[in-house]
XYZ file of C-alpha atoms in Angstrom:
293
model
C 52.118 184.407 -10.848
C 50.141 185.903 -13.713
C 51.269 189.139 -15.332
C 47.849 189.869 -16.792
C 47.276 193.619 -16.938
C 50.916 194.399 -16.045
C 53.265 196.244 -18.381
C 57.032 195.738 -18.271
C 59.944 196.906 -20.428
C 62.851 194.799 -21.719
C 65.809 196.681 -23.214
C 67.936 194.977 -25.856
C 64.929 192.935 -26.811
C 66.470 191.062 -29.730
C 69.359 189.675 -27.607
C 69.958 186.105 -26.475
C 68.768 186.403 -22.842
C 66.179 189.081 -23.629
C 64.517 186.948 -26.271
C 63.879 184.139 -23.810
C 62.842 186.631 -21.162
C 60.255 188.122 -23.489
C 58.984 184.644 -24.420
C 58.481 183.741 -20.754
C 56.912 187.113 -19.902
C 54.400 186.718 -22.726
C 53.629 183.205 -21.523
C 52.842 184.697 -18.115
C 50.436 187.184 -19.728
C 52.589 190.302 -19.247
C 52.421 193.092 -21.794
C 55.994 193.748 -22.938
C 57.541 196.914 -24.368
C 60.870 195.840 -25.828
C 63.540 198.190 -27.162
C 65.611 197.368 -30.258
C 67.873 199.406 -32.503
C 65.523 199.183 -35.462
C 61.978 197.810 -35.024
C 61.678 197.461 -38.818
C 64.698 195.140 -39.164
C 62.923 191.800 -39.429
C 66.242 189.952 -39.409
C 66.556 191.021 -35.760
C 62.904 191.082 -34.711
C 61.000 188.326 -36.646
C 61.682 185.717 -33.963
C 60.099 188.049 -31.378
C 57.056 188.841 -33.477
C 56.522 185.062 -33.948
C 56.258 184.424 -30.204
C 52.921 183.324 -28.805
C 51.101 186.380 -27.541
C 53.345 188.816 -29.390
C 50.650 190.081 -31.665
C 48.459 191.156 -28.734
C 50.993 192.085 -26.037
C 54.448 192.816 -27.542
C 55.410 196.339 -28.586
C 58.774 197.057 -30.200
C 60.285 200.535 -29.733
C 63.463 202.063 -31.043
C 66.102 203.165 -28.514
C 69.778 204.062 -28.464
C 71.953 203.267 -25.424
C 74.004 206.461 -25.815
C 71.073 208.813 -26.334
C 69.691 210.252 -23.110
C 65.886 210.204 -23.098
C 65.837 207.477 -25.725
C 64.155 205.075 -23.319
C 61.518 207.497 -22.014
C 58.724 206.167 -24.220
C 59.667 202.525 -23.600
C 59.524 202.690 -19.792
C 56.514 205.035 -19.587
C 53.556 203.281 -17.957
C 55.614 200.254 -16.893
C 55.753 198.768 -13.412
C 59.101 197.059 -13.963
C 62.089 197.380 -16.293
C 64.570 194.659 -17.298
C 67.759 196.285 -18.642
C 69.575 193.620 -20.660
C 71.028 195.778 -23.420
C 74.828 195.998 -23.284
C 77.609 195.292 -25.787
C 79.369 191.919 -25.418
C 82.697 191.171 -27.087
C 85.263 188.482 -26.378
C 87.580 189.754 -29.112
C 90.153 192.543 -29.214
C 88.549 195.933 -29.812
C 90.066 198.849 -31.727
C 88.572 201.338 -29.249
C 87.404 199.440 -26.158
C 86.398 202.619 -24.344
C 84.001 203.631 -27.082
C 82.875 200.121 -28.075
C 82.404 198.480 -24.661
C 82.928 200.725 -21.644
C 80.976 203.853 -22.623
C 77.900 202.001 -23.953
C 77.797 199.811 -20.831
C 78.061 202.726 -18.367
C 76.183 205.473 -20.184
C 73.588 203.069 -21.537
C 72.782 201.839 -18.031
C 72.585 205.374 -16.661
C 70.396 206.538 -19.543
C 67.941 203.704 -18.831
C 67.902 204.525 -15.136
C 67.403 208.219 -15.774
C 64.339 207.351 -17.830
C 63.074 205.023 -15.108
C 63.482 207.746 -12.479
C 60.896 209.854 -14.334
C 58.176 207.185 -14.073
C 56.521 206.787 -10.622
C 54.718 203.594 -11.665
C 58.012 201.644 -11.926
C 58.321 199.478 -8.827
C 61.549 197.647 -9.594
C 64.463 197.724 -12.041
C 66.349 194.485 -12.811
C 69.707 194.804 -14.586
C 71.479 191.987 -16.414
C 75.039 192.391 -15.204
C 77.628 189.608 -15.394
C 79.832 187.390 -13.274
C 82.594 189.463 -14.881
C 81.880 192.224 -12.334
C 82.841 189.985 -9.414
C 86.189 188.141 -9.371
C 88.694 190.425 -11.157
C 90.133 192.155 -8.112
C 93.551 190.648 -7.522
C 92.320 188.131 -4.929
C 93.574 184.603 -5.254
C 91.071 182.048 -6.485
C 91.782 178.865 -4.523
C 89.684 175.769 -3.816
C 88.746 177.098 -0.368
C 87.785 180.560 -1.639
C 84.101 181.270 -2.247
C 83.141 183.940 -4.776
C 79.733 185.346 -3.844
C 77.613 188.435 -4.197
C 79.902 190.412 -1.849
C 82.754 190.339 -4.370
C 83.357 193.251 -6.744
C 85.842 193.427 -9.577
C 88.413 196.235 -9.301
C 88.345 198.667 -12.266
C 92.080 199.272 -11.890
C 92.841 195.516 -12.157
C 90.527 195.221 -15.158
C 92.151 198.160 -16.903
C 95.676 196.995 -16.126
C 94.951 193.541 -17.582
C 93.019 195.064 -20.536
C 89.845 193.245 -19.529
C 87.600 195.781 -21.220
C 84.301 193.865 -21.108
C 84.850 193.202 -17.421
C 85.733 196.847 -16.896
C 82.549 198.005 -18.609
C 80.342 195.700 -16.611
C 82.032 196.659 -13.365
C 81.821 200.399 -13.904
C 78.223 200.130 -15.128
C 77.161 198.243 -12.044
C 78.941 200.690 -9.731
C 77.272 203.640 -11.438
C 73.912 201.882 -11.328
C 74.063 201.142 -7.602
C 75.084 204.731 -6.833
C 72.216 206.073 -8.939
C 69.707 203.693 -7.395
C 70.860 204.628 -3.898
C 70.459 208.377 -4.586
C 67.039 207.912 -6.149
C 65.891 205.307 -3.578
C 65.127 202.934 -6.446
C 64.156 199.301 -5.904
C 66.963 197.636 -7.791
C 68.285 194.090 -8.465
C 71.327 192.931 -10.450
C 71.684 189.496 -12.055
C 75.163 188.076 -12.611
C 75.266 184.994 -14.879
C 78.400 183.222 -16.026
C 78.661 181.920 -19.606
C 75.123 181.546 -20.876
C 74.381 178.484 -23.030
C 71.310 176.793 -24.449
C 69.005 177.024 -27.439
C 68.848 180.198 -29.538
C 65.656 182.031 -30.338
C 67.392 184.743 -32.358
C 68.869 183.818 -35.779
C 72.450 184.924 -35.006
C 75.087 183.285 -32.810
C 75.955 185.233 -29.679
C 79.427 185.517 -28.115
C 79.151 182.739 -25.543
C 77.766 180.255 -28.104
C 80.466 181.398 -30.551
C 83.169 179.965 -28.315
C 81.694 176.484 -28.619
C 81.019 177.014 -32.303
C 84.685 177.814 -32.906
C 85.751 174.652 -31.078
C 83.735 172.465 -33.459
C 84.563 174.508 -36.518
C 88.218 173.617 -37.158
C 89.960 174.595 -33.933
C 93.243 172.680 -33.417
C 93.390 173.267 -29.632
C 90.989 173.795 -26.768
C 91.645 176.028 -23.751
C 93.253 174.515 -20.671
C 90.599 176.179 -18.546
C 87.381 175.646 -16.679
C 84.111 176.659 -18.216
C 81.417 178.203 -15.974
C 78.042 178.046 -17.558
C 74.269 178.245 -17.052
C 71.275 177.600 -19.264
C 69.744 180.685 -20.875
C 66.250 179.612 -19.822
C 67.294 179.526 -16.174
C 68.783 182.999 -16.558
C 65.593 184.348 -18.076
C 63.494 182.746 -15.370
C 65.766 184.217 -12.700
C 64.990 187.652 -14.022
C 61.270 186.984 -13.647
C 61.800 185.716 -10.093
C 63.721 188.883 -9.315
C 60.552 190.784 -10.287
C 57.842 188.588 -8.826
C 59.416 187.727 -5.454
C 58.839 190.846 -3.297
C 61.857 190.169 -1.047
C 64.302 189.943 -3.946
C 67.063 192.546 -3.611
C 70.767 193.104 -4.154
C 72.987 190.956 -6.356
C 72.411 187.406 -7.535
C 75.140 185.170 -9.001
C 73.946 182.563 -11.468
C 76.094 179.489 -12.100
C 75.010 175.947 -12.896
C 78.221 174.083 -13.746
C 82.013 174.491 -13.681
C 83.776 171.952 -15.881
C 87.048 171.722 -17.778
C 86.857 172.355 -21.535
C 87.955 168.747 -22.113
C 84.780 167.555 -20.435
C 82.717 169.929 -22.541
C 84.238 168.433 -25.685
C 83.513 164.892 -24.429
C 79.818 165.782 -24.100
C 79.773 167.283 -27.578
C 81.530 164.228 -29.007
C 78.996 161.865 -27.395
C 76.095 163.676 -29.055
C 77.861 164.399 -32.375
C 80.400 161.609 -32.922
C 81.172 162.634 -36.514
C 82.519 166.057 -35.529
C 86.275 166.591 -35.662
C 87.115 168.169 -32.324
C 90.480 169.385 -31.055
C 92.440 166.699 -29.196
C 94.999 168.843 -27.356
C 94.793 171.878 -25.194
C 96.557 175.212 -25.651
C 96.418 178.637 -24.111
C 93.441 180.805 -24.894
C 92.009 183.659 -22.896
C 88.320 183.059 -22.298
C 85.886 185.270 -20.424
C 84.921 183.719 -17.076
C 87.380 180.814 -17.584
C 90.265 180.208 -15.236
C 93.160 177.777 -15.035
C 91.821 176.224 -11.852
C 88.459 174.847 -10.769
C 88.017 177.276 -7.880
C 84.944 179.439 -8.052
């Protein structure tokens, strides 16, 4: 489907998934209004400006997740909005409420409030996470299927100090409630660990895990690694827009392998790397001690 003559907005435009989404949207002839923290920071935006079609159909706008009304200009005149902007951290945070939870929840609501003012917007697609599904106290066993009907429990996330998961869960709950009240056409996308080539110049959190394993780690996690290619995730967002019947929640997962298998693949392609030979215990987002999904 061609996006010629259609205007869409992508929040968090300089991010990992968003960069590929913008690339594909431009290839399909969409005009893209992308929000970033600072449009003049070429370290964060040069890779976007270099995309084919960017000169003619990419517009960068400044927006702040925690500032209500900040996204008004970005979504004005659009027929769809992709909200990908949200903080991601796999490390301990000094103030997880302020650094992860509040930006996720309030940022999502601020974007939706801006969207609710624009009658031309036909659909809103939000990049959520698999993190908002399985953290609910249920047992993950080989015969248990995790699907789009699962929701993480905020109480479980808070008790286990899973702050990223808590932020994603509360943000999604707030978004669905808002969309219901406003009768908004709304879709959420829930990828697991996102891997694949980078368009942006900085390493993101999911790639950082692999980077750390090849950069002097002595042990690898005794856990299973759920992953999907970033290009598939970006394309899924476009399908969520272009397929009229798309609705609800979509879980995206391509593979589920033990970290030892991941290292074998890396070793095959890069035999000179010194990789960890033994496993240890390490908490990894979306990784579990068993293969059940």
